[in-house]
Short mmCIF file of C-alpha atoms in Angstrom, two decimals:
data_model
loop_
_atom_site.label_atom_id
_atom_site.label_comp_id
_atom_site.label_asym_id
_atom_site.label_seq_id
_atom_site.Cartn_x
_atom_site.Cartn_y
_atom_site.Cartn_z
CA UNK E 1 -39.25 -28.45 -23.23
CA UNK E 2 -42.14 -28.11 -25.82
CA UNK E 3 -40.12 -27.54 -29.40
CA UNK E 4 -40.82 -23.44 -30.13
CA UNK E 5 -40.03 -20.87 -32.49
CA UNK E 6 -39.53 -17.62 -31.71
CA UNK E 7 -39.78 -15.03 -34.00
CA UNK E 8 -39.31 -11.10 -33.16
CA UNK E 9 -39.29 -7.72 -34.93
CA UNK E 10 -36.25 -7.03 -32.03
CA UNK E 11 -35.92 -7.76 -28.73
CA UNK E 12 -38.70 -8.72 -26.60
CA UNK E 13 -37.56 -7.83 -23.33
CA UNK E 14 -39.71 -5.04 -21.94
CA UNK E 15 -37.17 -1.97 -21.62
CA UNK E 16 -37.27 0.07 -18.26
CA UNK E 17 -38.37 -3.20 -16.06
CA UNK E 18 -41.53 -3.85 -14.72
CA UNK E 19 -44.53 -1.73 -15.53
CA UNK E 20 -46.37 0.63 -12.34
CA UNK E 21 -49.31 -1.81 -13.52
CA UNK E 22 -49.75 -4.95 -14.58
CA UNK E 23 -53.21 -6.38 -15.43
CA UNK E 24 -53.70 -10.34 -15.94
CA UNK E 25 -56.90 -11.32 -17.75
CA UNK E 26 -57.85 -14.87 -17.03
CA UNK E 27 -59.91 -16.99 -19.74
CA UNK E 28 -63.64 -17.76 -20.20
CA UNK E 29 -65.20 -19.57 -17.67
CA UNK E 30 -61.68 -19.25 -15.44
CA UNK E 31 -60.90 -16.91 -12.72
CA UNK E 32 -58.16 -15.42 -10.51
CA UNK E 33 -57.43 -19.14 -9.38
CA UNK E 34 -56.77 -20.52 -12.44
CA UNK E 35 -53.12 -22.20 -12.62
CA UNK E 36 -52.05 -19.57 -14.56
CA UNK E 37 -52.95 -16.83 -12.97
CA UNK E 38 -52.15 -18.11 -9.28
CA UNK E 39 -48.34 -18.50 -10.94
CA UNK E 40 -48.28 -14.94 -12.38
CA UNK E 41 -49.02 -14.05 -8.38
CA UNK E 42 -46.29 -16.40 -7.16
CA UNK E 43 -43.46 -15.02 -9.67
CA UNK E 44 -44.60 -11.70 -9.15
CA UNK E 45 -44.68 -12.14 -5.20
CA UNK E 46 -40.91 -13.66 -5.54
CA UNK E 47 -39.56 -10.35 -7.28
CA UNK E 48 -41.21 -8.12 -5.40
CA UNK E 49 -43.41 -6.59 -7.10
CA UNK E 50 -46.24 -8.02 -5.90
CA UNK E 51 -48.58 -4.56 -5.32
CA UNK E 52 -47.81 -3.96 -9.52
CA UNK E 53 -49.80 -7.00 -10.58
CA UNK E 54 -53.63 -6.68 -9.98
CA UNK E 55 -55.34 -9.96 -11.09
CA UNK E 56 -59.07 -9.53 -11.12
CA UNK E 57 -61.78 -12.11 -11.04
CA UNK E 58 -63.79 -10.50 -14.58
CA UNK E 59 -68.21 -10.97 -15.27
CA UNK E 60 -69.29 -12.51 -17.39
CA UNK E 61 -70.55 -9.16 -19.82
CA UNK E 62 -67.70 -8.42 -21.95
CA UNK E 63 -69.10 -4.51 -21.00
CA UNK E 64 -68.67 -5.18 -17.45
CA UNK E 65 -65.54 -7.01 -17.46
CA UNK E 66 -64.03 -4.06 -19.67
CA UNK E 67 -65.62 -1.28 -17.35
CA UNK E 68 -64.33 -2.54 -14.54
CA UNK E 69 -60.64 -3.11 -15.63
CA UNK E 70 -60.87 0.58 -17.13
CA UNK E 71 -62.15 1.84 -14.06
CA UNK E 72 -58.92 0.89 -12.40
CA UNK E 73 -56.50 1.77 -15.14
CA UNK E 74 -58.15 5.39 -15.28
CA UNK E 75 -57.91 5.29 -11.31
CA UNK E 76 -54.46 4.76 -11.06
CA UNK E 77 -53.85 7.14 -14.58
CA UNK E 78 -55.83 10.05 -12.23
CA UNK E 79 -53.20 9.63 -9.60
CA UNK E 80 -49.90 8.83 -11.95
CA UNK E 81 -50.48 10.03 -15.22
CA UNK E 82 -47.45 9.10 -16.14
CA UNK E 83 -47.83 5.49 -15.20
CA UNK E 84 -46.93 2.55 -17.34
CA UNK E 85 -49.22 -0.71 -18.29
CA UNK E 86 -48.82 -3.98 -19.47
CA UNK E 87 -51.65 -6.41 -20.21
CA UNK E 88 -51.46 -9.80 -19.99
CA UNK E 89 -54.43 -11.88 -21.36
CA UNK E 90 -55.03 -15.89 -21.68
CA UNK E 91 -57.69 -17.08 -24.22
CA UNK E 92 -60.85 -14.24 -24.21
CA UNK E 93 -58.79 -12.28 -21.60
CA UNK E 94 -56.24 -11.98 -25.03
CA UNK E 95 -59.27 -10.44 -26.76
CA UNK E 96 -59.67 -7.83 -23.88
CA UNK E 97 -55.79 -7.34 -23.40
CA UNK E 98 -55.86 -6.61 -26.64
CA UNK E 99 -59.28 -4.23 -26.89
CA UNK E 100 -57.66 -2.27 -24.06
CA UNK E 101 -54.24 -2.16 -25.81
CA UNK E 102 -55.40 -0.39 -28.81
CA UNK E 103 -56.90 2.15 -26.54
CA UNK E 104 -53.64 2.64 -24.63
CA UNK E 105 -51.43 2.47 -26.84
CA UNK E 106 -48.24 2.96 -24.63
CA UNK E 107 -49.00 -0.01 -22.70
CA UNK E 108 -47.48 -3.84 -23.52
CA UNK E 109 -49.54 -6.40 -24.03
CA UNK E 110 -48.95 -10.51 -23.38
CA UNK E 111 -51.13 -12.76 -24.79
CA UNK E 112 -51.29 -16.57 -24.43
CA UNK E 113 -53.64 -18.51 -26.71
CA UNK E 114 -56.02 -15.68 -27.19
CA UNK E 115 -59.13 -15.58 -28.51
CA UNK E 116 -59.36 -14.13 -32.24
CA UNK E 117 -63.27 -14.06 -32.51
CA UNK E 118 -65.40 -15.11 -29.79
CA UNK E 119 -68.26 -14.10 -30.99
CA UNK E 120 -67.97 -16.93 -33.22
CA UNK E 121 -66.18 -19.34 -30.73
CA UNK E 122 -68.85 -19.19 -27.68
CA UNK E 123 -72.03 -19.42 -29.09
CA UNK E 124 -71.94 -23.03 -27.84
CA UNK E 125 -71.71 -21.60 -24.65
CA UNK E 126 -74.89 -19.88 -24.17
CA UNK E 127 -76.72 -20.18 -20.99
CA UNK E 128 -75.73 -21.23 -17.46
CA UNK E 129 -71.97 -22.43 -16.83
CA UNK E 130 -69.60 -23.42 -13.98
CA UNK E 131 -66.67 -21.64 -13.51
CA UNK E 132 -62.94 -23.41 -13.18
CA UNK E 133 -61.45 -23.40 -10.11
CA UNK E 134 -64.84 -21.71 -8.24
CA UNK E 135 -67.71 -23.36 -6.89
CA UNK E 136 -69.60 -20.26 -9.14
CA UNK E 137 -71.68 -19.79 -12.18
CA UNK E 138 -72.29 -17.92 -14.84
CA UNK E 139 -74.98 -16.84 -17.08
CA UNK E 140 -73.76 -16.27 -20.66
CA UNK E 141 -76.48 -14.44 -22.71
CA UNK E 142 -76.68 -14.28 -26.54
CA UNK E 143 -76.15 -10.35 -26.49
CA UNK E 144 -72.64 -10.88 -25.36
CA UNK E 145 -71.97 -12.17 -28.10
CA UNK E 146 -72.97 -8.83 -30.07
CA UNK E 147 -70.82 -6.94 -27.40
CA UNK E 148 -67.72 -8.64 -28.14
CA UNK E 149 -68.31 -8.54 -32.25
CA UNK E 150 -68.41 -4.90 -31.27
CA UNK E 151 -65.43 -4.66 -29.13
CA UNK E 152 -63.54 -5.99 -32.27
CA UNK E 153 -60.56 -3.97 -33.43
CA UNK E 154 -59.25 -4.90 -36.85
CA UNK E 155 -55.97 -3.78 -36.84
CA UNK E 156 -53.06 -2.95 -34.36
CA UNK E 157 -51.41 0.00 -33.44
CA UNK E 158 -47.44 -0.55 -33.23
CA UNK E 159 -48.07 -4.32 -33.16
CA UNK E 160 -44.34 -5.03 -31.70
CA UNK E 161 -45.94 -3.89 -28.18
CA UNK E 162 -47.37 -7.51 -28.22
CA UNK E 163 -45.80 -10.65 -27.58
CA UNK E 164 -47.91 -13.90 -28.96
CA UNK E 165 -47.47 -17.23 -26.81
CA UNK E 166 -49.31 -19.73 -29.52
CA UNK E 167 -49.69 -23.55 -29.39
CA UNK E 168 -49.48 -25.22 -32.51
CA UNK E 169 -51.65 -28.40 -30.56
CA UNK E 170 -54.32 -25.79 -29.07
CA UNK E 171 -57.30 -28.14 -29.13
CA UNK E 172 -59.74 -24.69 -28.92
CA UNK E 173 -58.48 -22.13 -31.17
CA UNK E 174 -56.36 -21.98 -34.29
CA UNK E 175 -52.86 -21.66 -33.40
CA UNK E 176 -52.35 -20.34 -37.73
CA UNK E 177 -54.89 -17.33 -36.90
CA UNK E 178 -53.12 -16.26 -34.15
CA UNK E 179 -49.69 -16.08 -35.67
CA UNK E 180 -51.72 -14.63 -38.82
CA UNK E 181 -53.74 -11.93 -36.44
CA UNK E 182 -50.59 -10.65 -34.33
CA UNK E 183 -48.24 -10.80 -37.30
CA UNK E 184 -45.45 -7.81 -36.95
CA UNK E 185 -45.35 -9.03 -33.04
CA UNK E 186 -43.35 -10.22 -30.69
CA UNK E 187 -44.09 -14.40 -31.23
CA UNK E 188 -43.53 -17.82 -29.34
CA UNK E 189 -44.71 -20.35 -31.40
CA UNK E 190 -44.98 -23.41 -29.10
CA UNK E 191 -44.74 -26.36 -31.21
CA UNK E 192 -47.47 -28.68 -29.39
CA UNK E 193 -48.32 -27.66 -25.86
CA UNK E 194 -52.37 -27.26 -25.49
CA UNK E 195 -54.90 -24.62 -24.95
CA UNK E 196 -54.32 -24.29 -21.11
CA UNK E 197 -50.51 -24.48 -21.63
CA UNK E 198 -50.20 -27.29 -19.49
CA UNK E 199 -46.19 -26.37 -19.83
CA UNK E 200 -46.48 -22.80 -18.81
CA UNK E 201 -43.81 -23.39 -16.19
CA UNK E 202 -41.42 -23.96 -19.28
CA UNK E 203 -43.11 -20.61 -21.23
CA UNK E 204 -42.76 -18.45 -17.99
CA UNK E 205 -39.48 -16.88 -18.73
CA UNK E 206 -40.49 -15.66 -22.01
CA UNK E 207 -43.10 -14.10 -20.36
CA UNK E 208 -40.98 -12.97 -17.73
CA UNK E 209 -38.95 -11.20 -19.41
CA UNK E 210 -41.72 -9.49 -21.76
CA UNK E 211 -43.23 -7.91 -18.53
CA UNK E 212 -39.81 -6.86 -17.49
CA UNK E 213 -39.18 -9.41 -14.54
CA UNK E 214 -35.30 -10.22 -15.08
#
């Protein structure tokens, strides 16, 4: 396995098992099919719990994509107001798990190699772009990039809810301002590993366990 370090304000485990809802977030440019996300399905299908985990393919507008993921939450929040949440988020879907967490702030949030400020990282990636794992495209327009500087949150609210997966070797973002922006939290410092986590099958019972799946 990958050489890691994990460091924790306590344990990491998520107490009272699996969440009534749990939201995966892929990455820019990715979708529902991305490796990831197809083996968050698969472990969750194994366990179970299968009808908590709602993986959704997001637009390319940070506004839509955060509409429509709040649109559900508040759904399901209607009909269970009681009901628990956990995030998970990989690369920009970090940045959302982690715009959403700070407006529920009883929910859990997992993020792998998220996105700190991609306002600043995508501006290469203006214009028309194929998505992974689809035969799709999308159009990426220079006001998104406003809309996510917006969507910003500086601090976070009881940052021990989150649990950081961070490669050192991420050949995208920094793996030192992640550790730096999600200090207080729950963190797996992978030491080498990649952007995509190419080794997530030897990450996935940290994250396992941090969504309550034991």
């Amino acid at each position: 396995m990958t050489p890691f370090v994990l460091n924790s304000p306590g344990g990491f485990v998520r107490a009272g098992g699996v969440a009534d809802l749990v939201v995966y977030l892929h990455g820019f440019r990715s979708s529902s099919k991305s490796v990831k996300a197809q083996k968050m399905i698969d472990v969750f299908d194994q366990a179970g719990f299968s009808s908590h985990l709602w993986v959704p393919d997001l637009p390319a507008s940070p506004a839509q994509a955060l509409a429509l993921i709040e649109q559900q939450v508040d759904a399901r929040l209607q009909s269970n107001p009681g009901m628990s949440l956990t995030l998970i988020g990989s690369s920009l879907g970090g940045f959302y798990a982690t715009v959403l967490g700070e407006q529920h702030t009883q929910a859990n949030v997992v993020l792998l190699n998220p996105a700190i400020k991609p306002y600043n990282d995508l501006q290469d990636q203006i214009g028309r772009k194929k998505v992974y794992f689809s035969d799709e495209e999308i159009e990426f327009v220079p006001a998104y990039l406003d809309d996510l500087k917006a969507m910003e949150r500086s601090s976070l609210i009881y940052p021990e809810r989150y649990f950081l997966v961070a490669a050192r070797d991420d050949e995208v973002l920094d793996c030192d301002t992640m550790l730096a922006r999600y200090r207080g939290a729950h963190q797996l410092h992978l030491l080498g590993s990649d952007h995509a986590l190419s080794d997530f099958d030897e990450v996935l019972p940290f994250v396992k366990l941090a969504v309550g799946l034991q």
